[in-house]
Structure formats: structure tokens, C-alpha cells
């Protein structure tokens, strides 16, 4: 049936927010209401008669409310096909009246889990009747309009008002699609809750929010972001974020998160850091970070973990950059930074909380735990005769944090609180070191007294030898090579300090 007039509506919802105007829109058109429990009381208080579900089923709500609507009088009214002669005959035979509109939401399962509810509370929030009603009505979209979430109320109300309490087939099919989005997401959440215990080899992720991006990694590729970006950031200025912007923003906020107890500033280019520093102020940290690579910083993604004030903004404003991220901005700083209309300025509202990472490969998906291990002083095992000084330990831990967020193979050269140079994404660790040394020289850094960090072990002593030749006398690395002793022996023979962390930080 192309156009279906609504004559009878089943409404049974957990959340009553914004339901009132819908009830009025239906009631004024003489629509009959079928409901139960709190929703029935809600509709009756608005002045409309309601047929209780119990009157249709002949059963009260039983088993603590677990069974209310599971009955042919309800599901038959939803599922029978209005143009099928056999269905019409049976509906008449069993006195089953049609239900043209179903408004149902689901018990708050995810919210109960998120609040740390007991297992008993969580299990009771697994909806049975509601999800069955949604699936039944969505399956029979030819005849029935299904609304499965309060997030769809505004769209429903607009439809009722525009079409005088009727719906077209295209309307019903769209709402059916949205309904199956709700049910599939709900089932995925339930499965993942149970699978935390059993770890069945099945992958289910569901995001109900998304935005189409201008394009993907390149202009000929389509791109979409799925997730609640507005929950993480408030965009204060600039154009819409692109695919590449989002990838770099992710890299920036993950790196700056490593320095929670300090004032830090990071500059990212193609997911790798070209500047990282801590300082006495945001301005101080920014200037030190910028010093590491004044060329790559152009068009970069900038992030800090402290409020950007006017002193910092005046320096940052001198640079052409794509994105700036901070937890807060002073009014005068924001006014200055907004002077360029295309600059994307983000206010970070909360930290990232994801603990898993996945990517598509080989017609499938691989998933792993995020690398949430940050090397700390207690992890360090001194393997050389000469231990690192206190200043060197601080610098080594600083460099290790950057190393963890840089593409392998990587070498980081740093002093305490400042990245000097990095070698990133090289097929050889020696090449990564040579790249870092050359880059440090290009920007005027003397490496005497600097430290070196590596994301993985040294299979040969060549890296520590090259580092020694350039005045680097303290090294941090995971260890674990069958030839570790060769690197240790070289360090011992040349007065170098080296520590093992026991943790590799590959990043591909």
C-alpha cells in the first residue's frame, strides 16, 4: 500500500521525552491508542483514551514485566499483510485489528552497563518484547510505520504534520532501516558485554553516528567518519574536518595525552611528530616544539594540554597551520586565532577512552589492544656499567613517549623536554638514525648530551656506535635481541649509558 493512513497506534516507551506533541498529533486525528504501563498513564493524562495491551491479550504483564506484548493479538495486528487475502481472512477469523504505527524504544542496556550496574540489573535491561515489536513492524514496512528511538521523534512529528497522519511507502521503508539500525546496535552491545567474559572470535562494532567527509585520504576516494566527534570536540572555527585531518588529530591528542602532568605542545605532520616539547607555559612549550622543525610545522596539526592564552596565541598565530587543539582558550587568544577563517580550532572536551584498535586488511579485520603502556622509571633496567644521570633518565623517558607514537622504524633524539629530531618510517633502523642526525643538524642542534630512543631492539651495535660519534651518550630501547650484548659491550667500552624497558613500541 503506497499511502497508509494511521488509524491505530501502539506506543510503549521507556523514555517519554518529546512524546507529548506526537500523542497530540495522533489524538487530534482520532487515532486509537494501544499501550501499557507508564506509557498508558502518560497518554491518559493528556486526555486520550487508551486500550490496554492486557485487554487485547487477555493476560496481565507477567514474570516481573518480562512478558507483556508477546501475543498474536499484538504481533498479528502488526505483521499481517493488508493486501494478502489469506492474511485478511485469518485476521477477521481471530478478530485481530491492524496496528499501523508502532512507537517503541528499548530498555537502556548500554547506559546500565556504563553506570556499572550489577549483572542482575544489566540482564533485566535486555529488552525482549520491545525489540520483537520493532523487528516485526520494520519487517512489515509495507503496511506499518515503526519508530524505534526517541531520536526519531522530531522526524516522525514532521511527517505526521506534513501528511495528515499518513505515511508513504518510502517513509515507512526509511523508518524500517533506522529501526534495524537500532536493533543491530543493541544486539551488538549485548553480545560485546557477554563476550568480555568468553572472548568468542567474533567481531562486532556498531556506531550509530556518522558524517560524510569531503573525501577520503585522496580526492578520488569517498570517506565517512563513524563515531561521536561532537562528544570529543567543539569546533570553534574553520572548515569541516577532512579524513586526513581526523587521522592527524587522533595522532596529536594521543601523543599530547602522554604528558598529563606537564605543560606540553605537539606538532604533527602526517601522523608523526615534527615538534614536541614541555615547558613552563604553553608559549614556552610551543616555541621549543616549533624549533625542532620549522619547515614541517607549516600546515601542521597543533595540540596542547593546557589553556591557550594570548601570549601563546600571538606566537602560534605567526604560523600557517591546519588545526589547533586545546582544552580551553582565553577570549582574547581565541579572537586572535580566529582571524584566519579556514583555521580549524578545536576545543577538546574529554580524553579518548578507546582501548582497542582495528583496521581492515585482506578482506577482513584485525583488532588489538591499543598500546597504552607508557615507559616509566620503574621499568628501566640499566644494562651498562655507567648508569644514566637523573637528567638523562628524564630525557630518555620523554623520548620514549614520542617514540611510542612514531611510525616504525623510528629513532628519536631529544633532551629533557624537547624533541630535537626523529627518523621515521624507515626500513632500516640505521637509516632512521641517520635521518634524525641529519635533520638535527639542519635545524642547528648540537647533539652532544642528547639521548636516543628506539622503538625496538638493536640487532647490531651500529646504532649506538653512530650515536656515540655524534655525542649521544644515553640510550633507551626495549632490548630482546640475541645480540644485545654487542650493543652493551660497545656502550661499556665508550662510557655510554643504556637502559632496557622490556617493551617494544612498533607502530605501523
Short mmCIF file of C-alpha atoms in Angstrom, two decimals:
data_model
loop_
_atom_site.label_atom_id
_atom_site.label_comp_id
_atom_site.label_asym_id
_atom_site.label_seq_id
_atom_site.Cartn_x
_atom_site.Cartn_y
_atom_site.Cartn_z
CA UNK A 1 0.00 0.00 0.00
CA UNK A 2 1.63 3.25 -1.14
CA UNK A 3 -0.11 5.61 1.29
CA UNK A 4 -1.20 4.29 4.67
CA UNK A 5 -3.44 6.28 6.96
CA UNK A 6 -2.69 5.72 10.64
CA UNK A 7 -5.80 4.61 12.50
CA UNK A 8 -4.31 2.65 15.38
CA UNK A 9 -1.01 3.15 17.18
CA UNK A 10 0.85 1.02 19.70
CA UNK A 11 3.04 3.17 21.92
CA UNK A 12 5.20 1.68 24.67
CA UNK A 13 8.37 3.57 25.54
CA UNK A 14 10.92 3.81 28.33
CA UNK A 15 11.68 7.48 27.63
CA UNK A 16 8.74 9.92 27.40
CA UNK A 17 10.80 12.98 26.39
CA UNK A 18 9.20 14.87 23.48
CA UNK A 19 6.45 12.27 23.14
CA UNK A 20 3.63 14.65 24.06
CA UNK A 21 3.35 16.54 20.72
CA UNK A 22 3.26 13.22 18.85
CA UNK A 23 0.41 11.96 21.03
CA UNK A 24 -1.49 15.17 20.40
CA UNK A 25 -0.88 15.00 16.64
CA UNK A 26 -2.27 11.45 16.56
CA UNK A 27 -5.07 12.04 19.02
CA UNK A 28 -6.45 15.03 17.15
CA UNK A 29 -6.81 12.82 14.08
CA UNK A 30 -8.82 10.25 16.01
CA UNK A 31 -6.07 7.63 16.11
CA UNK A 32 -6.78 4.81 18.59
CA UNK A 33 -4.04 4.26 21.17
CA UNK A 34 -2.87 0.89 22.45
CA UNK A 35 -0.39 0.97 25.31
CA UNK A 36 0.69 -0.41 28.64
CA UNK A 37 2.17 0.61 31.99
CA UNK A 38 3.72 4.04 32.33
CA UNK A 39 3.13 5.00 28.72
CA UNK A 40 -0.58 4.25 29.07
CA UNK A 41 -0.76 6.55 32.09
CA UNK A 42 1.17 9.23 30.21
CA UNK A 43 -1.27 9.20 27.25
CA UNK A 44 -4.32 9.13 29.50
CA UNK A 45 -3.07 12.18 31.43
CA UNK A 46 -3.01 14.02 28.10
CA UNK A 47 -6.73 13.35 27.82
CA UNK A 48 -6.89 10.44 25.38
CA UNK A 49 -8.50 7.04 25.80
CA UNK A 50 -6.15 4.07 25.69
CA UNK A 51 -6.81 0.41 25.05
CA UNK A 52 -4.57 -1.50 27.47
CA UNK A 53 -2.47 -4.24 25.90
CA UNK A 54 -3.90 -6.57 28.55
CA UNK A 55 -7.40 -6.11 27.10
CA UNK A 56 -6.18 -7.40 23.74
CA UNK A 57 -4.05 -10.27 25.00
CA UNK A 58 -6.23 -11.41 27.89
CA UNK A 59 -3.10 -11.58 30.04
CA UNK A 60 -1.65 -9.09 32.52
CA UNK A 61 2.01 -8.15 32.49
CA UNK A 62 3.64 -11.25 33.98
CA UNK A 63 7.01 -12.52 35.22
CA UNK A 64 8.06 -9.14 36.57
CA UNK A 65 7.20 -7.38 33.31
CA UNK A 66 9.21 -9.75 31.15
CA UNK A 67 6.10 -10.72 29.18
CA UNK A 68 3.60 -8.03 28.17
CA UNK A 69 3.17 -7.77 24.41
CA UNK A 70 4.27 -11.20 23.18
CA UNK A 71 0.87 -12.32 21.89
CA UNK A 72 -0.80 -12.90 18.47
CA UNK A 73 -3.32 -10.13 19.16
CA UNK A 74 -0.43 -7.67 19.14
CA UNK A 75 2.02 -9.21 16.69
CA UNK A 76 -0.75 -10.33 14.39
CA UNK A 77 -2.01 -6.75 14.16
CA UNK A 78 1.47 -5.63 13.20
CA UNK A 79 2.56 -8.43 10.90
CA UNK A 80 -0.48 -9.39 8.87
CA UNK A 81 -0.30 -8.25 5.26
CA UNK A 82 -3.10 -5.86 4.39
CA UNK A 83 -3.29 -6.93 0.75
CA UNK A 84 -2.92 -10.69 1.27
CA UNK A 85 -6.29 -12.45 1.05
CA UNK A 86 -5.20 -15.27 3.34
CA UNK A 87 -3.90 -12.87 6.00
CA UNK A 88 -7.06 -10.77 5.81
CA UNK A 89 -9.19 -13.87 6.27
CA UNK A 90 -7.24 -15.00 9.31
CA UNK A 91 -7.24 -11.53 10.85
CA UNK A 92 -11.03 -11.48 10.59
CA UNK A 93 -11.32 -15.05 11.89
CA UNK A 94 -9.27 -14.30 15.02
CA UNK A 95 -10.60 -10.77 15.46
CA UNK A 96 -7.17 -9.17 15.02
CA UNK A 97 -7.30 -5.46 14.30
CA UNK A 98 -4.49 -3.72 12.40
CA UNK A 99 -1.81 -1.67 14.10
CA UNK A 100 -0.49 0.95 11.68
CA UNK A 101 2.08 2.72 13.84
CA UNK A 102 4.43 1.29 16.45
CA UNK A 103 6.44 3.62 18.70
CA UNK A 104 8.73 1.59 20.92
CA UNK A 105 12.15 2.15 22.43
CA UNK A 106 14.43 -0.26 24.21
CA UNK A 107 15.47 -0.67 27.81
CA UNK A 108 18.71 1.29 28.48
CA UNK A 109 21.12 -1.63 28.33
CA UNK A 110 24.25 0.32 27.36
CA UNK A 111 23.54 3.05 29.89
CA UNK A 112 23.16 0.47 32.67
CA UNK A 113 26.47 -1.17 31.73
CA UNK A 114 28.20 2.22 31.55
CA UNK A 115 26.95 3.15 35.03
CA UNK A 116 28.43 -0.05 36.46
CA UNK A 117 25.11 -1.76 37.17
CA UNK A 118 25.02 -5.20 38.76
CA UNK A 119 24.74 -8.20 36.46
CA UNK A 120 21.15 -8.67 37.60
CA UNK A 121 20.28 -5.09 36.64
CA UNK A 122 22.09 -5.40 33.32
CA UNK A 123 20.34 -8.64 32.37
CA UNK A 124 16.94 -7.16 33.18
CA UNK A 125 17.73 -4.34 30.78
CA UNK A 126 17.92 -6.79 27.85
CA UNK A 127 14.71 -5.93 26.04
CA UNK A 128 12.63 -8.79 24.61
CA UNK A 129 9.17 -7.51 23.80
CA UNK A 130 10.34 -4.14 22.57
CA UNK A 131 12.94 -5.42 20.17
CA UNK A 132 10.47 -8.02 18.86
CA UNK A 133 7.90 -5.30 18.20
CA UNK A 134 10.48 -3.22 16.39
CA UNK A 135 11.61 -6.08 14.19
CA UNK A 136 8.05 -7.14 13.43
CA UNK A 137 6.90 -3.66 12.46
CA UNK A 138 10.07 -3.00 10.43
CA UNK A 139 9.65 -6.28 8.57
CA UNK A 140 6.11 -5.28 7.60
CA UNK A 141 7.07 -1.77 6.46
CA UNK A 142 4.69 -2.19 3.54
CA UNK A 143 1.86 -1.58 5.99
CA UNK A 144 3.31 -0.37 9.29
CA UNK A 145 5.33 2.67 10.34
CA UNK A 146 7.91 1.91 13.03
CA UNK A 147 9.63 4.46 15.28
CA UNK A 148 12.34 2.80 17.34
CA UNK A 149 14.05 5.65 19.15
CA UNK A 150 13.29 8.99 20.74
CA UNK A 151 15.95 10.39 18.41
CA UNK A 152 13.43 9.87 15.59
CA UNK A 153 10.55 11.75 17.25
CA UNK A 154 11.17 15.07 15.52
CA UNK A 155 11.23 13.40 12.11
CA UNK A 156 8.04 11.49 12.92
CA UNK A 157 6.26 14.63 14.10
CA UNK A 158 7.21 16.47 10.93
CA UNK A 159 5.87 13.55 8.88
CA UNK A 160 2.56 13.41 10.79
CA UNK A 161 2.04 17.13 10.39
CA UNK A 162 3.02 17.23 6.71
CA UNK A 163 0.94 14.21 5.64
CA UNK A 164 -2.03 14.44 7.98
CA UNK A 165 -1.21 11.29 9.98
CA UNK A 166 -0.41 9.21 6.91
CA UNK A 167 2.81 7.77 5.53
CA UNK A 168 4.10 6.74 2.12
CA UNK A 169 5.93 3.51 1.40
CA UNK A 170 9.24 5.37 1.12
CA UNK A 171 8.67 6.88 4.57
CA UNK A 172 7.96 3.52 6.12
CA UNK A 173 10.93 1.86 4.46
CA UNK A 174 13.28 4.59 5.71
CA UNK A 175 11.97 4.26 9.26
CA UNK A 176 12.36 0.47 8.95
CA UNK A 177 16.00 0.94 8.02
CA UNK A 178 16.51 3.19 11.04
CA UNK A 179 14.75 0.58 13.19
CA UNK A 180 17.11 -2.20 12.12
CA UNK A 181 20.00 0.17 12.83
CA UNK A 182 18.68 0.44 16.40
CA UNK A 183 18.18 -3.31 16.87
CA UNK A 184 21.52 -4.33 15.34
CA UNK A 185 23.37 -1.81 17.52
CA UNK A 186 21.52 -3.02 20.60
CA UNK A 187 22.31 -6.67 19.90
CA UNK A 188 25.97 -5.84 19.27
CA UNK A 189 26.18 -4.11 22.66
CA UNK A 190 24.66 -7.14 24.38
CA UNK A 191 26.98 -9.55 22.59
CA UNK A 192 30.07 -7.50 23.45
CA UNK A 193 29.02 -7.40 27.11
CA UNK A 194 28.82 -11.19 27.25
CA UNK A 195 31.92 -11.62 25.12
CA UNK A 196 34.06 -9.70 27.59
CA UNK A 197 33.97 -12.92 29.57
CA UNK A 198 34.15 -15.55 26.84
CA UNK A 199 36.21 -13.87 24.10
CA UNK A 200 34.47 -15.65 21.23
CA UNK A 201 36.33 -15.00 17.95
CA UNK A 202 33.60 -12.78 16.52
CA UNK A 203 33.99 -9.09 15.66
CA UNK A 204 31.07 -6.72 16.20
CA UNK A 205 31.35 -2.95 16.30
CA UNK A 206 28.46 -0.54 15.91
CA UNK A 207 28.41 3.23 15.59
CA UNK A 208 25.08 5.00 15.18
CA UNK A 209 26.52 8.39 14.39
CA UNK A 210 28.42 9.28 11.26
CA UNK A 211 29.33 12.11 8.96
CA UNK A 212 30.19 12.02 5.27
CA UNK A 213 33.58 13.64 4.70
CA UNK A 214 34.58 15.78 1.74
CA UNK A 215 36.63 12.81 0.51
CA UNK A 216 38.88 10.09 1.85
CA UNK A 217 42.67 10.04 2.02
CA UNK A 218 42.74 11.32 -1.57
CA UNK A 219 40.14 13.26 -3.58
CA UNK A 220 39.15 10.23 -5.66
CA UNK A 221 38.27 8.23 -2.52
CA UNK A 222 34.99 8.55 -0.61
CA UNK A 223 35.23 8.88 3.15
CA UNK A 224 32.95 8.70 6.19
CA UNK A 225 33.66 9.10 9.89
CA UNK A 226 31.63 6.94 12.28
CA UNK A 227 31.50 7.99 15.90
CA UNK A 228 30.56 10.86 18.18
CA UNK A 229 33.05 13.53 17.16
CA UNK A 230 30.96 16.27 18.76
CA UNK A 231 31.26 14.44 22.06
CA UNK A 232 35.04 14.87 21.90
CA UNK A 233 35.44 18.31 20.38
CA UNK A 234 33.69 21.61 19.92
CA UNK A 235 34.80 23.23 16.67
CA UNK A 236 35.29 26.94 17.28
CA UNK A 237 36.47 28.00 13.85
CA UNK A 238 37.30 26.84 10.36
CA UNK A 239 36.13 24.48 7.66
CA UNK A 240 34.89 20.94 8.06
CA UNK A 241 37.49 18.38 9.14
CA UNK A 242 38.72 16.06 6.39
CA UNK A 243 39.73 12.40 6.52
CA UNK A 244 43.42 13.29 6.80
CA UNK A 245 42.65 15.97 9.38
CA UNK A 246 40.91 13.41 11.59
CA UNK A 247 43.81 10.95 11.32
CA UNK A 248 46.28 13.66 12.35
CA UNK A 249 44.02 14.92 15.14
CA UNK A 250 43.93 11.39 16.52
CA UNK A 251 47.73 11.23 16.44
CA UNK A 252 48.04 14.63 18.11
CA UNK A 253 45.64 14.04 21.01
CA UNK A 254 47.07 10.60 21.69
CA UNK A 255 50.61 11.96 21.88
CA UNK A 256 49.86 15.02 23.99
CA UNK A 257 47.92 12.78 26.37
CA UNK A 258 51.27 11.23 27.39
CA UNK A 259 52.18 14.45 29.23
CA UNK A 260 49.19 14.85 31.55
CA UNK A 261 51.19 16.22 34.49
CA UNK A 262 53.17 18.73 32.40
CA UNK A 263 52.51 21.62 30.05
CA UNK A 264 53.09 20.10 26.64
CA UNK A 265 52.82 21.08 22.99
CA UNK A 266 52.97 18.80 19.95
CA UNK A 267 53.10 19.49 16.22
CA UNK A 268 52.01 16.65 13.93
CA UNK A 269 52.55 16.15 10.21
CA UNK A 270 51.17 13.02 8.51
CA UNK A 271 50.64 11.39 11.94
CA UNK A 272 54.28 11.80 13.02
CA UNK A 273 55.58 14.40 15.44
CA UNK A 274 57.80 17.07 13.94
CA UNK A 275 57.81 19.00 17.20
CA UNK A 276 57.21 18.01 20.83
CA UNK A 277 58.13 19.90 23.97
CA UNK A 278 57.20 20.55 27.57
CA UNK A 279 57.68 23.95 29.13
CA UNK A 280 56.91 26.43 31.85
CA UNK A 281 53.98 27.76 29.81
CA UNK A 282 52.14 26.95 26.61
CA UNK A 283 54.12 29.67 24.84
CA UNK A 284 57.40 28.21 26.06
CA UNK A 285 56.40 24.66 25.09
CA UNK A 286 55.22 25.81 21.65
CA UNK A 287 58.41 27.70 20.84
CA UNK A 288 60.55 24.71 21.83
CA UNK A 289 58.36 22.32 19.79
CA UNK A 290 58.44 24.63 16.75
CA UNK A 291 62.23 24.87 16.98
CA UNK A 292 62.61 21.15 16.21
CA UNK A 293 61.39 21.52 12.61
CA UNK A 294 60.34 24.97 11.46
CA UNK A 295 59.67 23.68 7.94
CA UNK A 296 57.45 20.66 8.59
CA UNK A 297 55.40 22.65 11.11
CA UNK A 298 53.94 24.59 8.16
CA UNK A 299 50.42 23.26 7.60
CA UNK A 300 50.67 21.03 10.65
CA UNK A 301 48.24 19.92 13.34
CA UNK A 302 48.98 21.50 16.72
CA UNK A 303 47.84 20.36 20.15
CA UNK A 304 48.40 21.29 23.76
CA UNK A 305 47.03 20.01 27.05
CA UNK A 306 46.68 23.42 28.73
CA UNK A 307 44.74 26.64 28.17
CA UNK A 308 46.00 28.74 25.28
CA UNK A 309 46.40 32.32 26.45
CA UNK A 310 47.14 35.45 24.45
CA UNK A 311 50.91 35.12 24.91
CA UNK A 312 50.87 31.66 23.31
CA UNK A 313 48.33 32.68 20.68
CA UNK A 314 50.49 35.59 19.49
CA UNK A 315 53.33 33.18 18.72
CA UNK A 316 51.14 30.43 17.24
CA UNK A 317 49.35 32.98 15.05
CA UNK A 318 52.59 33.63 13.17
CA UNK A 319 52.50 30.08 11.76
CA UNK A 320 50.31 28.77 8.95
CA UNK A 321 48.71 25.68 10.46
CA UNK A 322 45.69 23.50 9.67
CA UNK A 323 44.34 22.62 13.11
CA UNK A 324 44.83 23.72 16.70
CA UNK A 325 43.55 21.63 19.63
CA UNK A 326 43.38 22.68 23.27
CA UNK A 327 41.19 22.05 26.32
CA UNK A 328 40.49 25.79 26.66
CA UNK A 329 41.25 29.20 25.17
CA UNK A 330 41.15 32.63 26.73
CA UNK A 331 38.76 35.02 24.96
CA UNK A 332 41.48 37.27 23.60
CA UNK A 333 43.53 34.29 22.38
CA UNK A 334 40.54 32.82 20.57
CA UNK A 335 39.68 36.14 18.94
CA UNK A 336 43.21 36.40 17.55
CA UNK A 337 43.38 32.80 16.35
CA UNK A 338 40.03 33.16 14.59
CA UNK A 339 41.48 35.89 12.39
CA UNK A 340 42.09 33.27 9.68
CA UNK A 341 38.69 31.87 8.70
CA UNK A 342 39.90 28.47 7.46
CA UNK A 343 41.88 27.57 10.54
CA UNK A 344 40.26 24.67 12.30
CA UNK A 345 40.23 25.40 16.03
CA UNK A 346 39.04 22.61 18.28
CA UNK A 347 38.20 22.64 21.95
CA UNK A 348 38.86 19.17 23.34
CA UNK A 349 36.10 18.32 25.81
CA UNK A 350 37.36 14.98 27.08
CA UNK A 351 40.12 12.43 26.66
CA UNK A 352 39.99 9.44 24.37
CA UNK A 353 38.76 6.30 26.16
CA UNK A 354 39.01 3.60 23.50
CA UNK A 355 41.15 0.61 24.49
CA UNK A 356 41.05 -1.36 21.22
CA UNK A 357 42.35 -0.66 17.73
CA UNK A 358 41.24 -2.26 14.47
CA UNK A 359 41.88 -1.97 10.75
CA UNK A 360 40.63 -3.69 7.61
CA UNK A 361 43.07 -5.99 5.83
CA UNK A 362 42.84 -8.99 3.50
CA UNK A 363 39.03 -8.84 3.21
CA UNK A 364 38.79 -8.95 6.99
CA UNK A 365 39.62 -7.04 10.16
CA UNK A 366 42.43 -7.27 12.66
CA UNK A 367 41.97 -5.96 16.18
CA UNK A 368 44.40 -5.45 19.01
CA UNK A 369 44.71 -3.71 22.36
CA UNK A 370 45.88 -0.14 22.00
CA UNK A 371 49.46 0.42 23.11
CA UNK A 372 48.58 2.05 26.41
CA UNK A 373 51.88 1.20 28.06
CA UNK A 374 53.98 4.25 28.82
CA UNK A 375 57.53 3.56 29.93
CA UNK A 376 58.24 4.89 33.42
CA UNK A 377 61.34 4.98 35.58
CA UNK A 378 60.44 1.74 37.38
CA UNK A 379 60.57 -0.07 34.00
CA UNK A 380 64.16 0.90 33.31
CA UNK A 381 66.85 -1.74 33.62
CA UNK A 382 70.34 -0.32 33.49
CA UNK A 383 72.42 -2.76 31.42
CA UNK A 384 75.65 -0.78 31.19
CA UNK A 385 78.42 -0.07 33.69
CA UNK A 386 77.62 3.62 33.55
CA UNK A 387 74.09 4.48 34.68
CA UNK A 388 72.23 7.43 33.17
CA UNK A 389 72.15 10.64 35.16
CA UNK A 390 68.88 11.97 36.57
CA UNK A 391 68.66 14.47 33.71
CA UNK A 392 69.33 11.71 31.19
CA UNK A 393 66.63 9.49 32.72
CA UNK A 394 64.13 12.31 32.34
CA UNK A 395 65.18 12.85 28.75
CA UNK A 396 65.07 9.12 27.96
CA UNK A 397 61.52 8.77 29.28
CA UNK A 398 60.49 11.89 27.36
CA UNK A 399 61.98 10.47 24.14
CA UNK A 400 60.37 7.08 24.75
CA UNK A 401 56.90 8.68 24.87
CA UNK A 402 57.44 10.23 21.46
CA UNK A 403 58.93 7.03 20.08
CA UNK A 404 55.78 5.11 21.00
CA UNK A 405 53.69 7.39 18.76
CA UNK A 406 56.03 7.45 15.75
CA UNK A 407 55.97 5.19 12.67
CA UNK A 408 58.47 2.32 12.73
CA UNK A 409 61.34 2.02 12.26
CA UNK A 410 61.97 5.09 14.34
CA UNK A 411 64.73 6.79 16.25
CA UNK A 412 64.08 9.78 18.50
CA UNK A 413 66.80 12.24 19.54
CA UNK A 414 65.91 14.52 22.43
CA UNK A 415 66.92 16.38 25.54
CA UNK A 416 64.72 16.64 28.61
CA UNK A 417 61.53 18.35 27.48
CA UNK A 418 62.37 18.84 23.81
CA UNK A 419 62.38 16.72 20.68
CA UNK A 420 65.48 17.52 18.62
CA UNK A 421 64.86 15.26 15.64
CA UNK A 422 63.34 11.98 14.57
CA UNK A 423 63.87 9.38 11.92
CA UNK A 424 60.51 7.90 10.99
CA UNK A 425 59.09 5.07 8.94
CA UNK A 426 62.41 3.75 7.69
CA UNK A 427 63.06 0.20 6.53
CA UNK A 428 66.36 0.24 8.41
CA UNK A 429 66.93 1.42 11.97
CA UNK A 430 70.33 2.74 10.91
CA UNK A 431 68.64 4.80 8.19
CA UNK A 432 66.21 6.15 10.78
CA UNK A 433 69.12 7.25 12.97
CA UNK A 434 70.98 8.84 10.07
CA UNK A 435 67.83 10.69 9.05
CA UNK A 436 67.40 12.03 12.59
CA UNK A 437 71.03 13.12 12.86
CA UNK A 438 70.90 14.90 9.51
CA UNK A 439 67.65 16.63 10.45
CA UNK A 440 69.00 17.75 13.82
CA UNK A 441 71.99 19.30 12.09
CA UNK A 442 69.77 21.03 9.54
CA UNK A 443 67.97 22.86 12.32
CA UNK A 444 71.11 23.81 14.23
CA UNK A 445 71.05 21.34 17.10
CA UNK A 446 74.26 20.12 18.69
CA UNK A 447 73.60 16.52 19.73
CA UNK A 448 76.27 16.44 22.43
CA UNK A 449 74.41 15.49 25.60
CA UNK A 450 71.27 14.40 23.77
CA UNK A 451 69.69 10.97 24.26
CA UNK A 452 68.47 8.38 21.78
CA UNK A 453 65.27 6.28 21.90
CA UNK A 454 64.42 3.34 19.67
CA UNK A 455 61.02 1.68 19.27
CA UNK A 456 62.64 -1.78 19.01
CA UNK A 457 65.89 -3.52 19.85
CA UNK A 458 69.22 -3.06 18.07
CA UNK A 459 70.21 -6.26 16.25
CA UNK A 460 73.73 -4.88 15.83
CA UNK A 461 75.84 -2.29 17.66
CA UNK A 462 75.94 0.05 14.65
CA UNK A 463 73.28 2.44 16.00
CA UNK A 464 74.95 3.00 19.36
CA UNK A 465 78.27 3.44 17.56
CA UNK A 466 76.86 6.12 15.25
CA UNK A 467 75.13 7.80 18.19
CA UNK A 468 78.39 7.87 20.15
CA UNK A 469 80.17 9.51 17.22
CA UNK A 470 77.69 12.39 17.42
CA UNK A 471 77.94 12.98 21.16
CA UNK A 472 74.91 10.93 22.26
CA UNK A 473 75.79 9.04 25.43
CA UNK A 474 72.46 7.73 26.77
CA UNK A 475 70.14 5.26 25.06
CA UNK A 476 66.73 3.73 25.76
CA UNK A 477 65.48 0.66 23.92
CA UNK A 478 63.34 -2.43 24.62
CA UNK A 479 66.16 -4.96 24.47
CA UNK A 480 65.48 -8.53 23.48
CA UNK A 481 67.92 -9.12 20.62
CA UNK A 482 70.07 -12.21 20.68
CA UNK A 483 72.93 -9.77 20.09
CA UNK A 484 72.05 -7.31 22.87
CA UNK A 485 75.43 -7.90 24.41
CA UNK A 486 77.21 -6.48 21.36
CA UNK A 487 75.48 -3.11 21.89
CA UNK A 488 76.08 -3.29 25.64
CA UNK A 489 79.77 -4.02 25.10
CA UNK A 490 80.15 -1.04 22.78
CA UNK A 491 78.47 1.25 25.30
CA UNK A 492 80.64 -0.05 28.12
CA UNK A 493 83.74 0.48 26.02
CA UNK A 494 82.83 4.09 25.30
CA UNK A 495 81.34 5.31 28.56
CA UNK A 496 77.73 5.27 27.34
CA UNK A 497 74.65 4.58 29.45
CA UNK A 498 71.91 2.32 28.14
CA UNK A 499 68.63 1.14 29.67
CA UNK A 500 66.22 -1.58 28.57
CA UNK A 501 62.46 -1.18 29.05
CA UNK A 502 61.35 -4.67 28.11
CA UNK A 503 58.52 -3.20 25.99
CA UNK A 504 58.63 -2.81 22.22
CA UNK A 505 56.62 0.02 20.65
CA UNK A 506 56.23 -0.84 16.97
CA UNK A 507 53.77 1.38 15.14
CA UNK A 508 52.72 0.57 11.60
#
